[in-house]
Amino acid sequence: MTDIAHEMRNALSALRAYTHLLKVEKHGPHSHPQYQRYSTVAHDAAEALVRICDRLLDGDETGTSRPASPTDAKAVSQNTAERYMALAGEKNVSLYVQFEQGFPSLPIPQTILEDVLGNLITNAIKFTPSGGTVAVIGKCDPKSGAAIMVIRDTGAGMSPEKLSEVLQFLPVKPAEGSEGELGTGRGLSIMKSQLEPYDVDIEIRSNPNFGTSVALVFQND
């Protein structure tokens, strides 16, 4: 794994350098304002991939060995959603972020939250048909004070049997998305291992043809 990460990092470092040149408009302004946004998103994605390779080279596959510092969950959610906006657009799926005012910073490293949201958002897009919606919502429980992030889609949903299997958080049989995309079946088990050190409760609800919601519950200690 470390050998592969090393070779990937070389190519990704080159990609990062070129996307940086595009981002800063090194040789003149872009012909359309949207290209500036695309360049920024592409550069940020390249940066994220280089950080993942660095973690693998350090022997830290999940990124959980780094100390947790308060993370602006709303900003991370907006940036992560922006990264996958084109993916949603290709399927004609609406992707948006909505946070309550005053939503607190969370005691989890930014890189971990980015990884988790990336897994959940891409999974939601994959299983949501054209015309559907994927939302990232931040809210606080008025009784317990817990900060809750919900990733919700209007996709195919899961049968009770499939949901029971998924709730074991073990690698499962790959499944096809709404347009034949093949998932690996590993995303939720990876997410579980990443969140475990931070005492985050994971709640999943799903119904066939009514979509799926995954709630990440950060208790107010």
PDB file of C-alpha atoms in Angstrom:
ATOM      1  CA  MET A   1       0.000   0.000   0.000  1.00  0.00           C
ATOM      2  CA  THR A   2       2.781   2.479   0.860  1.00  0.00           C
ATOM      3  CA  ASP A   3       4.564   1.775  -2.446  1.00  0.00           C
ATOM      4  CA  ILE A   4       1.364   2.505  -4.363  1.00  0.00           C
ATOM      5  CA  ALA A   5       0.748   5.657  -2.300  1.00  0.00           C
ATOM      6  CA  HIS A   6       4.292   6.830  -3.042  1.00  0.00           C
ATOM      7  CA  GLU A   7       3.839   6.446  -6.799  1.00  0.00           C
ATOM      8  CA  MET A   8       0.376   8.036  -6.687  1.00  0.00           C
ATOM      9  CA  ARG A   9       1.713  10.975  -4.712  1.00  0.00           C
ATOM     10  CA  ASN A  10       4.254  11.812  -7.431  1.00  0.00           C
ATOM     11  CA  ALA A  11       1.582  12.027 -10.124  1.00  0.00           C
ATOM     12  CA  LEU A  12      -0.845  13.851  -7.826  1.00  0.00           C
ATOM     13  CA  SER A  13       1.799  16.398  -6.853  1.00  0.00           C
ATOM     14  CA  ALA A  14       2.196  17.247 -10.537  1.00  0.00           C
ATOM     15  CA  LEU A  15      -1.582  17.503 -10.901  1.00  0.00           C
ATOM     16  CA  ARG A  16      -1.740  19.746  -7.844  1.00  0.00           C
ATOM     17  CA  ALA A  17       0.915  22.050  -9.310  1.00  0.00           C
ATOM     18  CA  TYR A  18      -0.923  22.416 -12.619  1.00  0.00           C
ATOM     19  CA  THR A  19      -4.302  22.985 -10.992  1.00  0.00           C
ATOM     20  CA  HIS A  20      -2.641  25.663  -8.856  1.00  0.00           C
ATOM     21  CA  LEU A  21      -1.505  27.437 -12.022  1.00  0.00           C
ATOM     22  CA  LEU A  22      -5.067  27.304 -13.318  1.00  0.00           C
ATOM     23  CA  LYS A  23      -6.466  28.473  -9.991  1.00  0.00           C
ATOM     24  CA  VAL A  24      -4.246  31.582  -9.854  1.00  0.00           C
ATOM     25  CA  GLU A  25      -4.741  32.262 -13.585  1.00  0.00           C
ATOM     26  CA  LYS A  26      -0.993  32.206 -14.140  1.00  0.00           C
ATOM     27  CA  HIS A  27      -1.200  33.029 -17.847  1.00  0.00           C
ATOM     28  CA  GLY A  28      -4.238  35.262 -17.875  1.00  0.00           C
ATOM     29  CA  PRO A  29      -7.889  35.253 -16.845  1.00  0.00           C
ATOM     30  CA  HIS A  30     -10.218  32.406 -17.698  1.00  0.00           C
ATOM     31  CA  SER A  31     -12.599  32.864 -20.602  1.00  0.00           C
ATOM     32  CA  HIS A  32     -15.593  32.176 -18.354  1.00  0.00           C
ATOM     33  CA  PRO A  33     -16.060  32.903 -14.597  1.00  0.00           C
ATOM     34  CA  GLN A  34     -17.119  29.315 -13.958  1.00  0.00           C
ATOM     35  CA  TYR A  35     -13.692  28.065 -15.027  1.00  0.00           C
ATOM     36  CA  GLN A  36     -12.189  29.887 -12.056  1.00  0.00           C
ATOM     37  CA  ARG A  37     -14.498  27.976  -9.751  1.00  0.00           C
ATOM     38  CA  TYR A  38     -13.737  24.671 -11.464  1.00  0.00           C
ATOM     39  CA  SER A  39     -10.001  25.330 -11.156  1.00  0.00           C
ATOM     40  CA  THR A  40     -10.310  26.021  -7.435  1.00  0.00           C
ATOM     41  CA  VAL A  41     -12.363  22.878  -6.824  1.00  0.00           C
ATOM     42  CA  ALA A  42      -9.956  20.746  -8.887  1.00  0.00           C
ATOM     43  CA  HIS A  43      -6.965  22.136  -6.989  1.00  0.00           C
ATOM     44  CA  ASP A  44      -8.613  21.496  -3.614  1.00  0.00           C
ATOM     45  CA  ALA A  45      -9.415  17.924  -4.674  1.00  0.00           C
ATOM     46  CA  ALA A  46      -5.795  17.361  -5.734  1.00  0.00           C
ATOM     47  CA  GLU A  47      -4.629  18.731  -2.374  1.00  0.00           C
ATOM     48  CA  ALA A  48      -6.946  16.311  -0.574  1.00  0.00           C
ATOM     49  CA  LEU A  49      -5.582  13.350  -2.543  1.00  0.00           C
ATOM     50  CA  VAL A  50      -1.996  14.307  -1.747  1.00  0.00           C
ATOM     51  CA  ARG A  51      -2.907  14.470   1.971  1.00  0.00           C
ATOM     52  CA  ILE A  52      -4.424  10.974   1.755  1.00  0.00           C
ATOM     53  CA  CYS A  53      -1.206   9.665   0.191  1.00  0.00           C
ATOM     54  CA  ASP A  54       0.792  11.336   2.962  1.00  0.00           C
ATOM     55  CA  ARG A  55      -1.338   9.566   5.562  1.00  0.00           C
ATOM     56  CA  LEU A  56      -0.787   6.217   3.889  1.00  0.00           C
ATOM     57  CA  LEU A  57       2.958   6.814   3.741  1.00  0.00           C
ATOM     58  CA  ASP A  58       2.862   7.603   7.476  1.00  0.00           C
ATOM     59  CA  GLY A  59       1.058   4.301   8.095  1.00  0.00           C
ATOM     60  CA  ASP A  60      -2.149   6.097   9.076  1.00  0.00           C
ATOM     61  CA  GLU A  61      -4.831   4.677   6.759  1.00  0.00           C
ATOM     62  CA  THR A  62      -7.816   6.354   8.426  1.00  0.00           C
ATOM     63  CA  GLY A  63      -6.230   9.622   9.561  1.00  0.00           C
ATOM     64  CA  THR A  64      -7.334   9.053  13.151  1.00  0.00           C
ATOM     65  CA  SER A  65      -3.842   9.276  14.648  1.00  0.00           C
ATOM     66  CA  ARG A  66      -3.833  13.040  14.363  1.00  0.00           C
ATOM     67  CA  PRO A  67      -5.166  15.087  17.299  1.00  0.00           C
ATOM     68  CA  ALA A  68      -8.654  16.495  16.989  1.00  0.00           C
ATOM     69  CA  SER A  69      -9.030  20.261  16.853  1.00  0.00           C
ATOM     70  CA  PRO A  70     -12.296  22.161  16.476  1.00  0.00           C
ATOM     71  CA  THR A  71     -13.534  22.044  12.891  1.00  0.00           C
ATOM     72  CA  ASP A  72     -15.948  24.427  11.199  1.00  0.00           C
ATOM     73  CA  ALA A  73     -18.407  21.772  10.036  1.00  0.00           C
ATOM     74  CA  LYS A  74     -20.481  24.151   7.934  1.00  0.00           C
ATOM     75  CA  ALA A  75     -17.469  25.376   5.953  1.00  0.00           C
ATOM     76  CA  VAL A  76     -16.157  21.834   5.457  1.00  0.00           C
ATOM     77  CA  SER A  77     -19.609  20.683   4.331  1.00  0.00           C
ATOM     78  CA  GLN A  78     -19.909  23.514   1.818  1.00  0.00           C
ATOM     79  CA  ASN A  79     -16.428  22.902   0.409  1.00  0.00           C
ATOM     80  CA  THR A  80     -16.949  19.145   0.211  1.00  0.00           C
ATOM     81  CA  ALA A  81     -20.340  19.530  -1.460  1.00  0.00           C
ATOM     82  CA  GLU A  82     -18.788  21.919  -3.974  1.00  0.00           C
ATOM     83  CA  ARG A  83     -16.202  19.249  -4.801  1.00  0.00           C
ATOM     84  CA  TYR A  84     -18.958  16.839  -5.842  1.00  0.00           C
ATOM     85  CA  MET A  85     -21.334  19.349  -7.431  1.00  0.00           C
ATOM     86  CA  ALA A  86     -20.292  18.365 -10.966  1.00  0.00           C
ATOM     87  CA  LEU A  87     -20.875  14.696 -10.135  1.00  0.00           C
ATOM     88  CA  ALA A  88     -24.385  15.546  -8.959  1.00  0.00           C
ATOM     89  CA  GLY A  89     -24.952  17.741 -12.005  1.00  0.00           C
ATOM     90  CA  GLU A  90     -24.070  14.890 -14.371  1.00  0.00           C
ATOM     91  CA  LYS A  91     -27.002  12.940 -12.907  1.00  0.00           C
ATOM     92  CA  ASN A  92     -29.330  15.951 -12.652  1.00  0.00           C
ATOM     93  CA  VAL A  93     -29.326  15.575  -8.864  1.00  0.00           C
ATOM     94  CA  SER A  94     -29.716  18.662  -6.677  1.00  0.00           C
ATOM     95  CA  LEU A  95     -27.040  18.917  -3.953  1.00  0.00           C
ATOM     96  CA  TYR A  96     -27.265  21.538  -1.216  1.00  0.00           C
ATOM     97  CA  VAL A  97     -26.028  22.350   2.297  1.00  0.00           C
ATOM     98  CA  GLN A  98     -28.238  23.802   5.039  1.00  0.00           C
ATOM     99  CA  PHE A  99     -27.041  24.516   8.593  1.00  0.00           C
ATOM    100  CA  GLU A 100     -28.819  26.063  11.537  1.00  0.00           C
ATOM    101  CA  GLN A 101     -27.453  29.384  12.707  1.00  0.00           C
ATOM    102  CA  GLY A 102     -24.997  28.908  15.550  1.00  0.00           C
ATOM    103  CA  PHE A 103     -24.093  25.323  14.660  1.00  0.00           C
ATOM    104  CA  PRO A 104     -20.942  24.648  16.742  1.00  0.00           C
ATOM    105  CA  SER A 105     -17.463  23.639  15.689  1.00  0.00           C
ATOM    106  CA  LEU A 106     -16.936  19.902  16.048  1.00  0.00           C
ATOM    107  CA  PRO A 107     -14.153  18.071  17.945  1.00  0.00           C
ATOM    108  CA  ILE A 108     -12.924  16.118  14.926  1.00  0.00           C
ATOM    109  CA  PRO A 109     -10.056  16.716  12.480  1.00  0.00           C
ATOM    110  CA  GLN A 110     -11.063  18.496   9.302  1.00  0.00           C
ATOM    111  CA  THR A 111      -9.513  15.772   7.125  1.00  0.00           C
ATOM    112  CA  ILE A 112     -11.623  13.072   8.799  1.00  0.00           C
ATOM    113  CA  LEU A 113     -14.842  15.054   8.347  1.00  0.00           C
ATOM    114  CA  GLU A 114     -13.938  15.672   4.699  1.00  0.00           C
ATOM    115  CA  ASP A 115     -13.371  11.938   4.144  1.00  0.00           C
ATOM    116  CA  VAL A 116     -16.613  10.950   5.869  1.00  0.00           C
ATOM    117  CA  LEU A 117     -18.704  13.536   4.031  1.00  0.00           C
ATOM    118  CA  GLY A 118     -17.079  12.612   0.734  1.00  0.00           C
ATOM    119  CA  ASN A 119     -18.042   8.968   1.266  1.00  0.00           C
ATOM    120  CA  LEU A 120     -21.618   9.786   2.246  1.00  0.00           C
ATOM    121  CA  ILE A 121     -22.253  12.423  -0.422  1.00  0.00           C
ATOM    122  CA  THR A 122     -20.907  10.336  -3.312  1.00  0.00           C
ATOM    123  CA  ASN A 123     -22.828   7.320  -2.049  1.00  0.00           C
ATOM    124  CA  ALA A 124     -26.031   9.370  -1.865  1.00  0.00           C
ATOM    125  CA  ILE A 125     -25.525  10.726  -5.389  1.00  0.00           C
ATOM    126  CA  LYS A 126     -24.828   7.230  -6.685  1.00  0.00           C
ATOM    127  CA  PHE A 127     -28.169   5.869  -5.485  1.00  0.00           C
ATOM    128  CA  THR A 128     -30.297   8.918  -6.307  1.00  0.00           C
ATOM    129  CA  PRO A 129     -31.998   9.029  -9.712  1.00  0.00           C
ATOM    130  CA  SER A 130     -32.288  12.027 -12.006  1.00  0.00           C
ATOM    131  CA  GLY A 131     -34.408  14.794 -10.491  1.00  0.00           C
ATOM    132  CA  GLY A 132     -33.624  13.710  -6.931  1.00  0.00           C
ATOM    133  CA  THR A 133     -32.030  15.592  -4.070  1.00  0.00           C
ATOM    134  CA  VAL A 134     -29.058  15.121  -1.759  1.00  0.00           C
ATOM    135  CA  ALA A 135     -28.817  17.397   1.285  1.00  0.00           C
ATOM    136  CA  VAL A 136     -26.221  17.962   3.999  1.00  0.00           C
ATOM    137  CA  ILE A 137     -27.988  19.370   7.053  1.00  0.00           C
ATOM    138  CA  GLY A 138     -26.584  20.662  10.319  1.00  0.00           C
ATOM    139  CA  LYS A 139     -28.842  21.047  13.355  1.00  0.00           C
ATOM    140  CA  CYS A 140     -28.773  20.859  17.148  1.00  0.00           C
ATOM    141  CA  ASP A 141     -31.010  18.735  19.340  1.00  0.00           C
ATOM    142  CA  PRO A 142     -32.861  21.234  21.580  1.00  0.00           C
ATOM    143  CA  LYS A 143     -33.102  18.702  24.415  1.00  0.00           C
ATOM    144  CA  SER A 144     -29.678  17.076  24.565  1.00  0.00           C
ATOM    145  CA  GLY A 145     -27.693  19.847  22.887  1.00  0.00           C
ATOM    146  CA  ALA A 146     -26.108  17.298  20.554  1.00  0.00           C
ATOM    147  CA  ALA A 147     -24.821  18.602  17.229  1.00  0.00           C
ATOM    148  CA  ILE A 148     -26.233  16.496  14.397  1.00  0.00           C
ATOM    149  CA  MET A 149     -25.158  16.318  10.782  1.00  0.00           C
ATOM    150  CA  VAL A 150     -27.535  14.552   8.413  1.00  0.00           C
ATOM    151  CA  ILE A 151     -26.770  13.437   4.865  1.00  0.00           C
ATOM    152  CA  ARG A 152     -30.136  12.744   3.267  1.00  0.00           C
ATOM    153  CA  ASP A 153     -31.116  11.604  -0.218  1.00  0.00           C
ATOM    154  CA  THR A 154     -34.282  10.843  -2.146  1.00  0.00           C
ATOM    155  CA  GLY A 155     -32.812   7.731  -3.733  1.00  0.00           C
ATOM    156  CA  ALA A 156     -33.826   4.098  -3.961  1.00  0.00           C
ATOM    157  CA  GLY A 157     -33.505   3.423  -0.245  1.00  0.00           C
ATOM    158  CA  MET A 158     -32.933   0.012   1.321  1.00  0.00           C
ATOM    159  CA  SER A 159     -35.088  -2.901   2.371  1.00  0.00           C
ATOM    160  CA  PRO A 160     -35.159  -3.750   6.102  1.00  0.00           C
ATOM    161  CA  GLU A 161     -32.933  -6.748   5.361  1.00  0.00           C
ATOM    162  CA  LYS A 162     -30.360  -4.661   3.516  1.00  0.00           C
ATOM    163  CA  LEU A 163     -30.444  -1.958   6.187  1.00  0.00           C
ATOM    164  CA  SER A 164     -29.825  -4.585   8.874  1.00  0.00           C
ATOM    165  CA  GLU A 165     -26.788  -5.775   6.927  1.00  0.00           C
ATOM    166  CA  VAL A 166     -25.478  -2.239   6.455  1.00  0.00           C
ATOM    167  CA  LEU A 167     -25.878  -1.433  10.165  1.00  0.00           C
ATOM    168  CA  GLN A 168     -23.258  -4.050  10.969  1.00  0.00           C
ATOM    169  CA  PHE A 169     -20.741  -1.625   9.381  1.00  0.00           C
ATOM    170  CA  LEU A 170     -18.838  -4.435   7.694  1.00  0.00           C
ATOM    171  CA  PRO A 171     -17.791  -4.543   4.030  1.00  0.00           C
ATOM    172  CA  VAL A 172     -20.842  -5.656   2.059  1.00  0.00           C
ATOM    173  CA  LYS A 173     -21.489  -6.936  -1.426  1.00  0.00           C
ATOM    174  CA  PRO A 174     -21.025  -4.141  -3.990  1.00  0.00           C
ATOM    175  CA  ALA A 175     -24.268  -2.635  -5.279  1.00  0.00           C
ATOM    176  CA  GLU A 176     -25.188  -0.777  -8.443  1.00  0.00           C
ATOM    177  CA  GLY A 177     -26.247   2.857  -8.358  1.00  0.00           C
ATOM    178  CA  SER A 178     -29.221   4.354 -10.173  1.00  0.00           C
ATOM    179  CA  GLU A 179     -27.303   4.465 -13.464  1.00  0.00           C
ATOM    180  CA  GLY A 180     -25.290   1.280 -13.084  1.00  0.00           C
ATOM    181  CA  GLU A 181     -22.399   2.775 -11.092  1.00  0.00           C
ATOM    182  CA  LEU A 182     -20.732   0.102  -8.998  1.00  0.00           C
ATOM    183  CA  GLY A 183     -19.983   0.817  -5.345  1.00  0.00           C
ATOM    184  CA  THR A 184     -17.236  -1.006  -3.477  1.00  0.00           C
ATOM    185  CA  GLY A 185     -19.350  -1.840  -0.430  1.00  0.00           C
ATOM    186  CA  ARG A 186     -16.609  -0.544   1.881  1.00  0.00           C
ATOM    187  CA  GLY A 187     -17.567   3.101   2.437  1.00  0.00           C
ATOM    188  CA  LEU A 188     -19.616   2.750   5.618  1.00  0.00           C
ATOM    189  CA  SER A 189     -17.127   0.409   7.298  1.00  0.00           C
ATOM    190  CA  ILE A 190     -14.335   2.905   6.576  1.00  0.00           C
ATOM    191  CA  MET A 191     -16.492   5.736   7.943  1.00  0.00           C
ATOM    192  CA  LYS A 192     -17.205   3.771  11.114  1.00  0.00           C
ATOM    193  CA  SER A 193     -13.509   3.193  11.806  1.00  0.00           C
ATOM    194  CA  GLN A 194     -12.702   6.850  11.157  1.00  0.00           C
ATOM    195  CA  LEU A 195     -15.376   8.172  13.522  1.00  0.00           C
ATOM    196  CA  GLU A 196     -14.885   5.628  16.315  1.00  0.00           C
ATOM    197  CA  PRO A 197     -12.120   7.545  18.167  1.00  0.00           C
ATOM    198  CA  TYR A 198     -14.340  10.633  18.386  1.00  0.00           C
ATOM    199  CA  ASP A 199     -17.364   8.990  20.026  1.00  0.00           C
ATOM    200  CA  VAL A 200     -19.770   9.848  17.213  1.00  0.00           C
ATOM    201  CA  ASP A 201     -23.076   7.987  17.057  1.00  0.00           C
ATOM    202  CA  ILE A 202     -24.139   6.917  13.566  1.00  0.00           C
ATOM    203  CA  GLU A 203     -27.850   6.523  12.855  1.00  0.00           C
ATOM    204  CA  ILE A 204     -29.086   5.253   9.487  1.00  0.00           C
ATOM    205  CA  ARG A 205     -32.701   5.255   8.355  1.00  0.00           C
ATOM    206  CA  SER A 206     -33.912   4.057   4.990  1.00  0.00           C
ATOM    207  CA  ASN A 207     -37.042   2.961   3.166  1.00  0.00           C
ATOM    208  CA  PRO A 208     -37.336   1.565  -0.362  1.00  0.00           C
ATOM    209  CA  ASN A 209     -38.173   4.336  -2.848  1.00  0.00           C
ATOM    210  CA  PHE A 210     -38.114   7.013  -0.116  1.00  0.00           C
ATOM    211  CA  GLY A 211     -34.390   7.444   0.266  1.00  0.00           C
ATOM    212  CA  THR A 212     -31.805   7.169   3.004  1.00  0.00           C
ATOM    213  CA  SER A 213     -30.573   9.449   5.763  1.00  0.00           C
ATOM    214  CA  VAL A 214     -27.353   9.070   7.725  1.00  0.00           C
ATOM    215  CA  ALA A 215     -27.073  11.093  10.930  1.00  0.00           C
ATOM    216  CA  LEU A 216     -23.761  11.777  12.667  1.00  0.00           C
ATOM    217  CA  VAL A 217     -24.508  12.663  16.281  1.00  0.00           C
ATOM    218  CA  PHE A 218     -21.867  14.562  18.262  1.00  0.00           C
ATOM    219  CA  GLN A 219     -22.881  14.458  21.910  1.00  0.00           C
ATOM    220  CA  ASN A 220     -22.600  17.624  23.973  1.00  0.00           C
ATOM    221  CA  ASP A 221     -20.128  16.648  26.692  1.00  0.00           C
TER     222      ASP A 221
END
